[in-house]
Coordinates of C-alpha atoms and ligand atoms in Angstrom, one line a residue:
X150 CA -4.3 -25.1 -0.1
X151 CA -4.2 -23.9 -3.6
X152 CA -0.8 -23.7 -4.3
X153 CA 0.4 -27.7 -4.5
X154 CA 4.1 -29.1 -2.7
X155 CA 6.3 -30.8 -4.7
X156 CA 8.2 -32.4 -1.4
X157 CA 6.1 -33.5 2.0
X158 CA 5.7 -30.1 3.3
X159 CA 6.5 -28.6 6.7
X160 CA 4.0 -27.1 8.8
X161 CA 3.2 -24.5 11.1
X162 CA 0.0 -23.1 13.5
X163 CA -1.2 -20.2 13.5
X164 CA -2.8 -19.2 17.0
X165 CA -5.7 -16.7 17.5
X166 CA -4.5 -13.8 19.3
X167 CA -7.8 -13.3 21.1
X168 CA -8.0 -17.4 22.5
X169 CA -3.9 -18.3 22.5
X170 CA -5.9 -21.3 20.8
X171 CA -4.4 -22.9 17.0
X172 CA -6.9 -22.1 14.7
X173 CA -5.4 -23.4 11.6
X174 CA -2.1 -25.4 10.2
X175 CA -1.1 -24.6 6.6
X176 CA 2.3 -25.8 4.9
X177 CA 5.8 -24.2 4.8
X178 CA 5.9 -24.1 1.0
X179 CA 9.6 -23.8 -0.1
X180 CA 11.7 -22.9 -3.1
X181 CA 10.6 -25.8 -4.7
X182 CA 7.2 -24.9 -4.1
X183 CA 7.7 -21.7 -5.4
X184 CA 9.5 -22.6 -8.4
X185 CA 6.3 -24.9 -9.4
X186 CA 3.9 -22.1 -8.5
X187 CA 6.0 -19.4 -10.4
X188 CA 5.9 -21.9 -13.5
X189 CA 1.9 -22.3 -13.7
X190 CA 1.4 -18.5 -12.8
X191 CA 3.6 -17.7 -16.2
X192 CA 1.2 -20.3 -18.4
X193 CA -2.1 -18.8 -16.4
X194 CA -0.9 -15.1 -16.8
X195 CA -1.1 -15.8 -20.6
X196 CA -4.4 -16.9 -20.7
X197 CA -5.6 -14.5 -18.2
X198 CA -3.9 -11.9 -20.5
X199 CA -5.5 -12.9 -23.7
X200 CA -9.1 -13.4 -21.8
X201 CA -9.3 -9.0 -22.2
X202 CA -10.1 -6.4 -20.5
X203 CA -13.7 -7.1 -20.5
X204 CA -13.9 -10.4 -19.5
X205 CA -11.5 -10.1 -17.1
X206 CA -13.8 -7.3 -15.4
X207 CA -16.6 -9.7 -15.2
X208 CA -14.5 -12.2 -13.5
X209 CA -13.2 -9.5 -10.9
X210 CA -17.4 -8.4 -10.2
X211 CA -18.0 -11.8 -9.4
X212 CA -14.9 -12.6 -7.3
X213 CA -16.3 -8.9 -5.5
X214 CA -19.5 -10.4 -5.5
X215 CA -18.8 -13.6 -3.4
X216 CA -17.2 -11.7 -0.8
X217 CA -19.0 -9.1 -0.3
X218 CA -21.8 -11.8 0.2
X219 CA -19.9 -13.8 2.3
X220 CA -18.3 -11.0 4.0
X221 CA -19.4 -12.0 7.8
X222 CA -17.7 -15.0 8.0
X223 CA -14.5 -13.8 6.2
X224 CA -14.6 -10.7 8.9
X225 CA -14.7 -13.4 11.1
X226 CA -12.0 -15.2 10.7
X227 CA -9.8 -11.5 10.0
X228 CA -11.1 -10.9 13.9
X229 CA -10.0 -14.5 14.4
X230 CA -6.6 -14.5 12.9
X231 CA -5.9 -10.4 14.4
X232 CA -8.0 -9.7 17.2
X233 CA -9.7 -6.6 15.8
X234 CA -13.2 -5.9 16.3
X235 CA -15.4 -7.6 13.7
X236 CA -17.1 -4.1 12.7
X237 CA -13.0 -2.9 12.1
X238 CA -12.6 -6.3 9.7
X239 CA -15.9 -5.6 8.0
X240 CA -14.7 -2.1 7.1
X241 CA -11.3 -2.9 5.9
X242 CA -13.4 -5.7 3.2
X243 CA -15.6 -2.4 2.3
X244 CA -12.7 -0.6 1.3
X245 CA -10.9 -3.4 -0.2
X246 CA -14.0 -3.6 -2.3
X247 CA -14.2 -0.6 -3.7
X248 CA -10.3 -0.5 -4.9
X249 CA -11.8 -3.6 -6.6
X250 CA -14.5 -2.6 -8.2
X251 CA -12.7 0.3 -9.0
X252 CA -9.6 -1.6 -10.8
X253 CA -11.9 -3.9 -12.9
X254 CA -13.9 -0.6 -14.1
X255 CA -11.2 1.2 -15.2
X256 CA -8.0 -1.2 -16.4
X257 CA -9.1 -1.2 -20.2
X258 CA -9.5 3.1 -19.9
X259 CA -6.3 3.6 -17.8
X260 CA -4.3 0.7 -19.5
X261 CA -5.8 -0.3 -23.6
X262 CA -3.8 1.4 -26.1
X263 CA -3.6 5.3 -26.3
X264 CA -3.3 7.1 -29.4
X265 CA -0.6 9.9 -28.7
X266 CA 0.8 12.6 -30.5
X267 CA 3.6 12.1 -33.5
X268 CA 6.1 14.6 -33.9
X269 CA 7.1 17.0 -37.2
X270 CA 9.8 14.7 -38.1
X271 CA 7.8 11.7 -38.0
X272 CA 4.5 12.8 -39.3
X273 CA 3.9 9.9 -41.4
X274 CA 3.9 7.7 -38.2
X275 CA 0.8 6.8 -36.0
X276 CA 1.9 6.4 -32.6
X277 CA 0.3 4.7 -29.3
X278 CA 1.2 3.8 -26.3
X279 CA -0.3 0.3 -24.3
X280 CA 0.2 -0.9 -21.0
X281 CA 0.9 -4.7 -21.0
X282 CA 0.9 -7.0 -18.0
X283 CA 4.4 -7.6 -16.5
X284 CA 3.0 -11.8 -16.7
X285 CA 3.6 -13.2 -13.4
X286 CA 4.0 -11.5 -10.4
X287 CA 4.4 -12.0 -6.8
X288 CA 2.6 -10.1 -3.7
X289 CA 3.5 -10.2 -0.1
X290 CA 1.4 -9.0 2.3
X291 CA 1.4 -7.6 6.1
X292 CA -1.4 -9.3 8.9
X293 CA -2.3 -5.9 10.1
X294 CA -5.1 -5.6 7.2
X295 CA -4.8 -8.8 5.5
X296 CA -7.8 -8.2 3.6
X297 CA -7.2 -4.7 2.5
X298 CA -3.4 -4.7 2.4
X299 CA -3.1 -7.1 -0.1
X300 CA -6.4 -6.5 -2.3
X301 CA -4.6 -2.9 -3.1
X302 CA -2.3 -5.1 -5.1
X303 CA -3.8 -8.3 -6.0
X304 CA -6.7 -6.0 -7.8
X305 CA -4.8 -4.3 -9.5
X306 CA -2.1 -6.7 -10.7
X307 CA -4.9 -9.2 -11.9
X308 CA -7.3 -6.4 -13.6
X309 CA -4.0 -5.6 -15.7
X310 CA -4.0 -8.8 -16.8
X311 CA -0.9 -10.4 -14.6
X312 CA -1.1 -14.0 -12.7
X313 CA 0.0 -13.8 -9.1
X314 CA 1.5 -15.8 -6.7
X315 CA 0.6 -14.1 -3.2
X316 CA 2.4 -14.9 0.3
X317 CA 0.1 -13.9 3.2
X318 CA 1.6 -13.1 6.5
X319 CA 2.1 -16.2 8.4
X320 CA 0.1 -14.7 11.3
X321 CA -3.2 -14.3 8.4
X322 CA -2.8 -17.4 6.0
X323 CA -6.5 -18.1 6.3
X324 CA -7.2 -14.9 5.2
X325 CA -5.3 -15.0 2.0
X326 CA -6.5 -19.0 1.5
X327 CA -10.1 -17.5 1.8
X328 CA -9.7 -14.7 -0.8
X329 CA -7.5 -17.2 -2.8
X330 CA -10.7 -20.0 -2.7
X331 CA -13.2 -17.6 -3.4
X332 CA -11.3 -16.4 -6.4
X333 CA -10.9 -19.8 -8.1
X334 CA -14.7 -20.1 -7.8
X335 CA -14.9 -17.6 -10.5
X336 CA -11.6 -18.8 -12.5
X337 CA -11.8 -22.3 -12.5
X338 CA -9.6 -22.9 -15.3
X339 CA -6.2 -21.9 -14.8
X340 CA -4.2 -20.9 -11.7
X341 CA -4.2 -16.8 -12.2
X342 CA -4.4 -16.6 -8.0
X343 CA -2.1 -18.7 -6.3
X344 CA -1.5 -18.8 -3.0
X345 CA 2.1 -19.7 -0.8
X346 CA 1.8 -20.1 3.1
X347 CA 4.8 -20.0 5.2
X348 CA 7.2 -17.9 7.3
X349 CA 10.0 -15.0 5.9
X350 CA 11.7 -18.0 4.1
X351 CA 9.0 -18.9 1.5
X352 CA 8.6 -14.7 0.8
X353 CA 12.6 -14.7 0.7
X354 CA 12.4 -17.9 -1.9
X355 CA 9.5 -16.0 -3.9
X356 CA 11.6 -13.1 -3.9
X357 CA 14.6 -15.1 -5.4
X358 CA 12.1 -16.8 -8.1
X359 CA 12.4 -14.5 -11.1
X360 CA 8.9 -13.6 -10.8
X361 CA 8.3 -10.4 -13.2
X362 CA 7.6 -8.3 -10.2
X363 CA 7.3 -8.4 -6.3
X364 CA 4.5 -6.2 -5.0
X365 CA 5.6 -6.2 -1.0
X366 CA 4.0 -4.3 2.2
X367 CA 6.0 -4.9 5.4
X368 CA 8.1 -3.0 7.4
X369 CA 10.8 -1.2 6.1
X370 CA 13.5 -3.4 7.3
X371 CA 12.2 -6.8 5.5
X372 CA 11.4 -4.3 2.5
X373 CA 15.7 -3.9 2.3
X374 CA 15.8 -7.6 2.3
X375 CA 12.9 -8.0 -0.4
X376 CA 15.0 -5.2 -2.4
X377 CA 18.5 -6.9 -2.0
X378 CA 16.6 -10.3 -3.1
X379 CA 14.9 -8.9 -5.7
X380 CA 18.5 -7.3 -7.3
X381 CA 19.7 -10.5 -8.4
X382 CA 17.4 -11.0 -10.9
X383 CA 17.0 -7.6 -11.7
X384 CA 13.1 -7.8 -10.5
X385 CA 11.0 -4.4 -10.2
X386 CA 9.4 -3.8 -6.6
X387 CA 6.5 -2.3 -5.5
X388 CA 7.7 -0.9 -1.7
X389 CA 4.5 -0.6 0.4
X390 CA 6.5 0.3 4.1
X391 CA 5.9 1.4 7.3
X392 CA 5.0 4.9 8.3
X393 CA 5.7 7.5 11.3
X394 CA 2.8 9.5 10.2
X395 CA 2.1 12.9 12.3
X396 CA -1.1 15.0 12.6
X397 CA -1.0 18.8 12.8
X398 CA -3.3 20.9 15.0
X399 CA -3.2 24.8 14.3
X400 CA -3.9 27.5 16.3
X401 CA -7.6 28.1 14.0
X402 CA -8.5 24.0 13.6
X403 CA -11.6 22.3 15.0
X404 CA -9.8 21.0 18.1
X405 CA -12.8 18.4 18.8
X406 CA -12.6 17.2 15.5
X407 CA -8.8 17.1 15.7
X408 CA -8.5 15.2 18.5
X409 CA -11.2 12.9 17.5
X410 CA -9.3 12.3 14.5
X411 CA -6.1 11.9 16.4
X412 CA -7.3 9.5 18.7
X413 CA -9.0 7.2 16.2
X414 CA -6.0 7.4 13.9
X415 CA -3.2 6.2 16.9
X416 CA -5.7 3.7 18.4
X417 CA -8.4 2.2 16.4
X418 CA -6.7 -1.1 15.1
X419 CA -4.6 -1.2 18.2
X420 CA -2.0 1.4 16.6
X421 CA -0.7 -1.1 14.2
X422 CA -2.0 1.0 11.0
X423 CA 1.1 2.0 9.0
X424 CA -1.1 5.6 8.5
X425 CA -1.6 5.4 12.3
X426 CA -1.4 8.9 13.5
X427 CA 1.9 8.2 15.8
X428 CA 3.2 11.4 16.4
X429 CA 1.1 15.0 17.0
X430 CA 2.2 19.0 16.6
X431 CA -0.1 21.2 18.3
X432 CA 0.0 25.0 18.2
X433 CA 0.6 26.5 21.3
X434 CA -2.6 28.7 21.4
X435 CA -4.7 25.0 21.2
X436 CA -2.4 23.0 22.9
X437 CA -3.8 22.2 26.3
X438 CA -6.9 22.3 25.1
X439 CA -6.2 19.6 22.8
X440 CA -4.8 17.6 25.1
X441 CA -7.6 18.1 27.4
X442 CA -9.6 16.9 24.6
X443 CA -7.6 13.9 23.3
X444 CA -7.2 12.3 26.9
X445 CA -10.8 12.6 27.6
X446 CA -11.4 11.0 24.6
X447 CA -9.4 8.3 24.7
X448 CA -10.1 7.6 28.2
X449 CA -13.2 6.1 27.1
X450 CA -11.6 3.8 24.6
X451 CA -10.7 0.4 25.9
X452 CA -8.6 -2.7 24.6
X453 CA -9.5 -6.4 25.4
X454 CA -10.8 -9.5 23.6
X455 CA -14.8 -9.4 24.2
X456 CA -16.6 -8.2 22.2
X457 CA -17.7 -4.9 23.7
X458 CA -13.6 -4.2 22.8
X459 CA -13.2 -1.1 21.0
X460 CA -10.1 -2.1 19.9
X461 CA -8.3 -5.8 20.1
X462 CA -4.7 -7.1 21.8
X463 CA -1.3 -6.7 19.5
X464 CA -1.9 -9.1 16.8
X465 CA 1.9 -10.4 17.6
X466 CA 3.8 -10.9 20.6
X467 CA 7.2 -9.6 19.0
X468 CA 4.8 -5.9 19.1
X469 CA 4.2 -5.8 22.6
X470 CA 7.9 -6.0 23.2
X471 CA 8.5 -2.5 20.5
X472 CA 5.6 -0.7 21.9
X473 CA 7.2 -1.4 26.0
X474 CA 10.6 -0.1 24.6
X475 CA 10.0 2.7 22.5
X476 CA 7.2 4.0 25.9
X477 CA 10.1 3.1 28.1
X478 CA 12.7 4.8 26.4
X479 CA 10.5 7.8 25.9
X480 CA 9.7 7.9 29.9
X481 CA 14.0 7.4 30.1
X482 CA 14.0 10.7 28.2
X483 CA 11.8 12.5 30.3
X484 CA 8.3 12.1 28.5
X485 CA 5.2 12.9 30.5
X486 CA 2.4 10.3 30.6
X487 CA -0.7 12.0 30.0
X488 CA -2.5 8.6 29.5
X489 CA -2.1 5.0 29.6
X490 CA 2.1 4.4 29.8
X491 CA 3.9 0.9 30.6
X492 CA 1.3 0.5 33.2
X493 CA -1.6 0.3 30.3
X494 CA -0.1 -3.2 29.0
X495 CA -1.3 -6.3 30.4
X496 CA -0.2 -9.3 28.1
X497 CA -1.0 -8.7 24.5
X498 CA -3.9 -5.8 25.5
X499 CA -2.5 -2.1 25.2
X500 CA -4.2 0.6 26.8
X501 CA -4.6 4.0 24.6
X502 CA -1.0 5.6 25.7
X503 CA -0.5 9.5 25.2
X504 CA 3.3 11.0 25.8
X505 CA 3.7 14.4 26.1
X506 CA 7.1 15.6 25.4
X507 CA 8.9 13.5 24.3
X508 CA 12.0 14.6 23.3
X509 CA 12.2 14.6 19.0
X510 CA 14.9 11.7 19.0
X511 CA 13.2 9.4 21.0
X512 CA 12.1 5.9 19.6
X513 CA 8.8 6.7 19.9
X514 CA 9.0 9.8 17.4
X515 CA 11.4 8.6 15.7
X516 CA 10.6 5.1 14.7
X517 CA 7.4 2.9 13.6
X518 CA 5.5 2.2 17.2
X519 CA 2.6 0.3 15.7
X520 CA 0.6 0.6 18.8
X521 CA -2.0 2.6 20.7
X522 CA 0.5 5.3 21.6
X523 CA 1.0 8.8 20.3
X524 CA 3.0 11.6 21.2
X525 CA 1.9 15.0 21.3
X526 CA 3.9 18.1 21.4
X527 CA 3.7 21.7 21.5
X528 CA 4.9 24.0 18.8
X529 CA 5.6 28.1 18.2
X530 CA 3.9 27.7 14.6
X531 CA 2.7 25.9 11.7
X532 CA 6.3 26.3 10.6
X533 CA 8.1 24.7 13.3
X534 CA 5.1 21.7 12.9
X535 CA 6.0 21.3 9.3
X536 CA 9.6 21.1 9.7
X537 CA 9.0 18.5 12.8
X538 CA 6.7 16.5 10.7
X539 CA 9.0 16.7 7.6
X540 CA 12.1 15.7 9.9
X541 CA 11.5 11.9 9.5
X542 CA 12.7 9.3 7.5
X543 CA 9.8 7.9 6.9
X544 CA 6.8 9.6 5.0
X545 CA 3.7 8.0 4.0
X546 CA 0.8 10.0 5.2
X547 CA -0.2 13.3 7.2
X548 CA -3.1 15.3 9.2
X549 CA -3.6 18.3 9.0
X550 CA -6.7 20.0 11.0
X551 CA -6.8 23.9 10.4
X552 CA -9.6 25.9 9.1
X553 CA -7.9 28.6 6.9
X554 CA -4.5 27.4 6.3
X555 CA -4.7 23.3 5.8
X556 CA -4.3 23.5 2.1
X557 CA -1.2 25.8 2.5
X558 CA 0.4 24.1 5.2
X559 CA -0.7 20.5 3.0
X560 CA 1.4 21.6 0.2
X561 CA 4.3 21.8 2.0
X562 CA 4.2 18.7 3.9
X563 CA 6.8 15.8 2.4
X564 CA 4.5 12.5 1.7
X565 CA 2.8 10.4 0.0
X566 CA -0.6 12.0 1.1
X567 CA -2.1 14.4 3.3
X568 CA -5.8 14.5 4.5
X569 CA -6.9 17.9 5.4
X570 CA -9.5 18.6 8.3
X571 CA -10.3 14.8 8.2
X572 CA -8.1 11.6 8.8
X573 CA -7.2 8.9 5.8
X574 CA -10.0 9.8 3.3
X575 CA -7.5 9.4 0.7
X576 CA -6.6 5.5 1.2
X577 CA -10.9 5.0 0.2
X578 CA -11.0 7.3 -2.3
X579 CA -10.3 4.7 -5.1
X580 CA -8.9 7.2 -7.7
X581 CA -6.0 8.1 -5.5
X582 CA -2.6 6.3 -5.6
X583 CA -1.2 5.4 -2.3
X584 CA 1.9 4.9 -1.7
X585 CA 5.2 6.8 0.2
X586 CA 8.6 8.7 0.2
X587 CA 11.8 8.0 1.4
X588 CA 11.4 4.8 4.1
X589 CA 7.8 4.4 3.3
X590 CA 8.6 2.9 0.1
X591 CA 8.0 3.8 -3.5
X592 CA 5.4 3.0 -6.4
X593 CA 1.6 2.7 -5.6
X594 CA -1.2 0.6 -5.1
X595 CA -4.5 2.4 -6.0
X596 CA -6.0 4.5 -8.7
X597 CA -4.6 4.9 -12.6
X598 CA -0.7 4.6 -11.1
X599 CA -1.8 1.6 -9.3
X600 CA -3.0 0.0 -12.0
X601 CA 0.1 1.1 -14.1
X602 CA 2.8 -0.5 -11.3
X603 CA 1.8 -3.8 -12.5
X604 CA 2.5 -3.1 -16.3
X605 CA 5.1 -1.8 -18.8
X606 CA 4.6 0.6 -21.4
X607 CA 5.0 -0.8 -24.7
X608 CA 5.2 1.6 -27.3
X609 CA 3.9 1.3 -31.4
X610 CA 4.4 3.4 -34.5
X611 CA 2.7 2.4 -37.7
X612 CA 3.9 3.6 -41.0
X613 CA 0.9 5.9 -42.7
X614 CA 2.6 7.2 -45.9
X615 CA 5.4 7.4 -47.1
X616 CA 8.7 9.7 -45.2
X617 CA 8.6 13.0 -46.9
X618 CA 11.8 12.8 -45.3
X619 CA 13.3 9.7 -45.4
X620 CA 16.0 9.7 -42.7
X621 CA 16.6 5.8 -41.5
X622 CA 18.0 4.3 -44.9
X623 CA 21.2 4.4 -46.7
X624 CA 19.7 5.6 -49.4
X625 CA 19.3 8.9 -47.9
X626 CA 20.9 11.5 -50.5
X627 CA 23.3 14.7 -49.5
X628 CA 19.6 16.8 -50.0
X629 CA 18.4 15.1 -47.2
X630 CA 21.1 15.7 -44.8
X631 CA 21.1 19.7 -46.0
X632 CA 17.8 19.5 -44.8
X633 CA 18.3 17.9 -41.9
X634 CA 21.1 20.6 -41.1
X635 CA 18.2 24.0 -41.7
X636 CA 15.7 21.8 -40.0
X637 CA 17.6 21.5 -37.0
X638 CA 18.2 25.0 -36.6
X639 CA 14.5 25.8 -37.3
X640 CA 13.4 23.3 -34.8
X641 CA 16.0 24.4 -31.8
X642 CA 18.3 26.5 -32.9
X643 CA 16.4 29.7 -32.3
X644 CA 16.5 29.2 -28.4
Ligands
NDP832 P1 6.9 -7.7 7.9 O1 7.9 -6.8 7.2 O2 7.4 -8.4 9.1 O3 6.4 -8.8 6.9 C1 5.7 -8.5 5.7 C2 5.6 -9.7 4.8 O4 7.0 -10.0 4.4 C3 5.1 -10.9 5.5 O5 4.4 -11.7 4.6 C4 6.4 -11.7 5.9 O6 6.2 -13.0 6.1 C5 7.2 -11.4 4.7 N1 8.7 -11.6 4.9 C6 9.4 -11.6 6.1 N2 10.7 -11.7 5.8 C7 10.8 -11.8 4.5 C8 11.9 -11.9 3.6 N3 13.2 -12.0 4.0 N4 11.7 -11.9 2.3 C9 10.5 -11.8 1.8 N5 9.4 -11.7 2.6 C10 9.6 -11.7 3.9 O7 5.7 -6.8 8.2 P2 4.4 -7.1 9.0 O8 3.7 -8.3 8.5 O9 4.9 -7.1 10.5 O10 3.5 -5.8 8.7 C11 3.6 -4.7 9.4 C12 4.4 -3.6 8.6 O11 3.8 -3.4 7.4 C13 4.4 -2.3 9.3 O12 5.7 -1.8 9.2 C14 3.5 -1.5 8.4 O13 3.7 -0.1 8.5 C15 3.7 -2.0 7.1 N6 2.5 -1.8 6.3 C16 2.6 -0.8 5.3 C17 1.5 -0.5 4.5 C18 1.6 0.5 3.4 O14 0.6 0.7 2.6 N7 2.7 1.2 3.2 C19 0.2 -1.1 4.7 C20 0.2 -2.1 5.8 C21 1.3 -2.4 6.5 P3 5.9 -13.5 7.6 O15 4.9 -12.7 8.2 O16 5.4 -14.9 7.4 O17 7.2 -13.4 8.3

């Protein structure tokens, strides 16, 4: 453990998913804990800070460096502490790299000082604009993609120069122990990366801590709590929440490609992807075709725990028990079962599960599944798929497969982002922000804004001559203010 215990800790065991079996037993840091951690992350953000952009890039390549080489066994123990396929873990720590590599490149360009612009009245002032780290902040991540997940905040929090305290999941605490380890390898000398283990408590007692910032991804309903935690101590959050996302088939799209698309983006990870493709729109001209398509498809995808598993049993229990009651209810409400259905789960393994319609205020179209479900249903237009899709109350990402109109019908699509004729390209593309609307959250991990969440903009002026028109002194004269009074017109008054 990196982070130390002021009292004899608790513990607790974490369990594989795949085995039932306890694969690890880390401590129940508390507020105490916390408090200490908070304290060394302010002293280490300091140094950290004053190390520079450049040499805090070098620190982040090698940190990138030891896991990419030492990627196998850390998508080992991902599969070990989740379930999902090795080949899924090893491409969440590709991704996760790039963001890296990505933040350490670019921090001094997005973030060093920029000259900007001075204005008539205060032409003798050189004026810039800098984006300083925030000092120590706190980041609390999801199991689903605990290398990924997290990484979109740690690497950018760290290559703007902040110290962080970071609360895994208790379901991945080796995961974050791992990343944690491998980055004190490469910073030996102070604490910048610290890591907490324990349940909601220790991210509740982090919350409390007066950290300068909490970055948090979670559901939405532990991102109120986070929020109402955070208020007390008037601390800034980064909201990273849960999704409802929809895909959008029109009458002109690529249906194969469509339904490929859909059926990796509801399935692949067992469903528990918060830009999992949950809920589908289908023109009517493609419809049954579509559906034709997508159940053939996903016919030939299975769950399990071997290997040959294209996708892995619900990382948690507690999920099984959502994905049963938002399929029931739909089936209550007279959905169809095109595929899969409360028959398809056995234990913690879901089958690939396809609805059709069900009706709009369902569970299972209206709130976050997280499983291998989707529902698809059958619309007049475009129109009425954009006003469907738009409908929820949660908006993080969007699909859209058409070959003439997906720009169009992209613009008008509420969320955070929208992938045309391909699903999720923009969560890689390292220059993108990522982030979402309404009860997906707000602020963003990736790209220039991602890097900015972490900071505050701290703004200079430097005196270059002397005020031809001195206006903050008392010993401005009665020409000054006359001047003030035709400027004033000049400047506005001609409107
Ligand atoms: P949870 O909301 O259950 O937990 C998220 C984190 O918050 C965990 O570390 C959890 O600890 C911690 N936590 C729990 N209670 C509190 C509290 N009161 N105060 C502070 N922290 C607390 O989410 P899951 O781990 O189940 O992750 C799945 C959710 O994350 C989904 O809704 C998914 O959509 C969303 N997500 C969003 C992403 C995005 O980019 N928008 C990306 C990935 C996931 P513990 O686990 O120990 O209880």
């Amino acid at each position: 453990m990196t982070a130390g215990t002021t009292t004899a800790p608790d513990v607790f065991d974490v369990r594989s998913p795949l085995t039932g079996e306890v694969i690890g037993t880390y401590p129940v840091h508390g507020p105490a804990d916390v408090a200490a951690s908070v304290s060394r992350a302010r002293l280490a953000g300091t140094w950290w800070d004053w190390l520079g952009f450049a040499e805090r890039a070098r620190r982040l390549d090698r940190w990138r460096g030891i896991i990419a080489r030492r990627s196998d066994e850390l998508a080992e123990l991902v599969r070990a502490e989740t379930g999902k396929p090795r080949a899924d873990a090893m491409l969440e720590v590709v991704m996760a790299l790039e963001h890296l590599a990505w933040a350490a490149r670019n921090a001094k360009k997005v973030l060093g000082p920029h000259t900007v612009r001075s204005s008539l009245l205060m032409l003798n002032e050189a004026a810039s604009v800098a984006h300083r780290p925030l000092g120590a902040v706190g980041v609390i991540g999801p199991w689903n993609y605990p290398v990924f997940t997290p990484l979109g905040s740690l690497s950018f929090a760290l290559a703007a120069g902040n110290a962080v305290v970071y609360k895994p999941s208790e379901h991945t605490p080796g995961v974050g122990a791992w990343l944690v380890d491998a980055f004190a390898a490469v910073v030996p000398e102070q604490p910048v990366l610290q890591l907490l283990t324990g349940d909601g408590g220790t991210g509740a007692a982090l919350c409390r801590s007066g950290v300068d910032k909490i970055g948090f991804t979670g559901s939405t309903a532990t991102g109120k709590q986070v929020l109402a935690a955070c208020a007390a101590t008037l601390t800034p959050v980064l909201m990273e929440c849960g999704g409802k996302d929809a895909l959008i088939v029109d009458a002109d799209a690529d249906v194969a490609a469509a339904a490929d698309a859909a059926v990796w983006g509801a399935t692949s990870n067992a469903g528990q992807t918060c830009l999992g493709v949950e809920r589908v729109y289908v023109h009517r001209a493609v419809h049954d075709e579509f559906v034709a398509e997508v159940v053939a498809l996903a016919r030939t995808i299975r769950a399990g725990t071997g290997p040959e598993a294209r996708f892995g049993p619900m990382t948690t229990p507690g999920q099984v028990d959502v994905v049963r009651a938002h399929i029931a209810d739909a089936l209550d409400r007279g959905a169809r079962v095109a595929l899969g259905g409360l028959d398809a789960i056995d234990g913690r393994v879901v089958q690939p599960t396809i609805l059709l319609d069900a009706p709009e205020d369902c569970l299972a179209v209206t709130e976050e599944t997280f499983g291998p479900t989707m529902t698809i249903a059958k619309v007049r237009d475009a129109d009425e798929a954009v006003q469907r899709a738009n409908a929820s109350r949660y908006a993080l990402g969007l699909t859209v497969f058409s070959r003439r109109n997906g720009t169009r019908i992209a613009a008008r699509i509420r969320s955070g982002a929208v992938a045309v004729n391909s699903y999720v390209g923009f969560a890689a593309i390292p220059n993108l922000p990522l982030g979402g609307v309404g009860d997906s959250g707000f602020g963003r991990v990736h790209g220039p804004e991602g890097l900015k969440e972490f900071t505050y903009a701290r703004s200079m002026t430097r005196r270059r001559f002397r005020a031809p028109l001195p206006v903050t002194t008392f010993r401005r004269g009665p020409r000054v203010d006359r001047l003030i009074r035709v400027l004033v017109r000049l400047l506005h008054g001609r409107r």
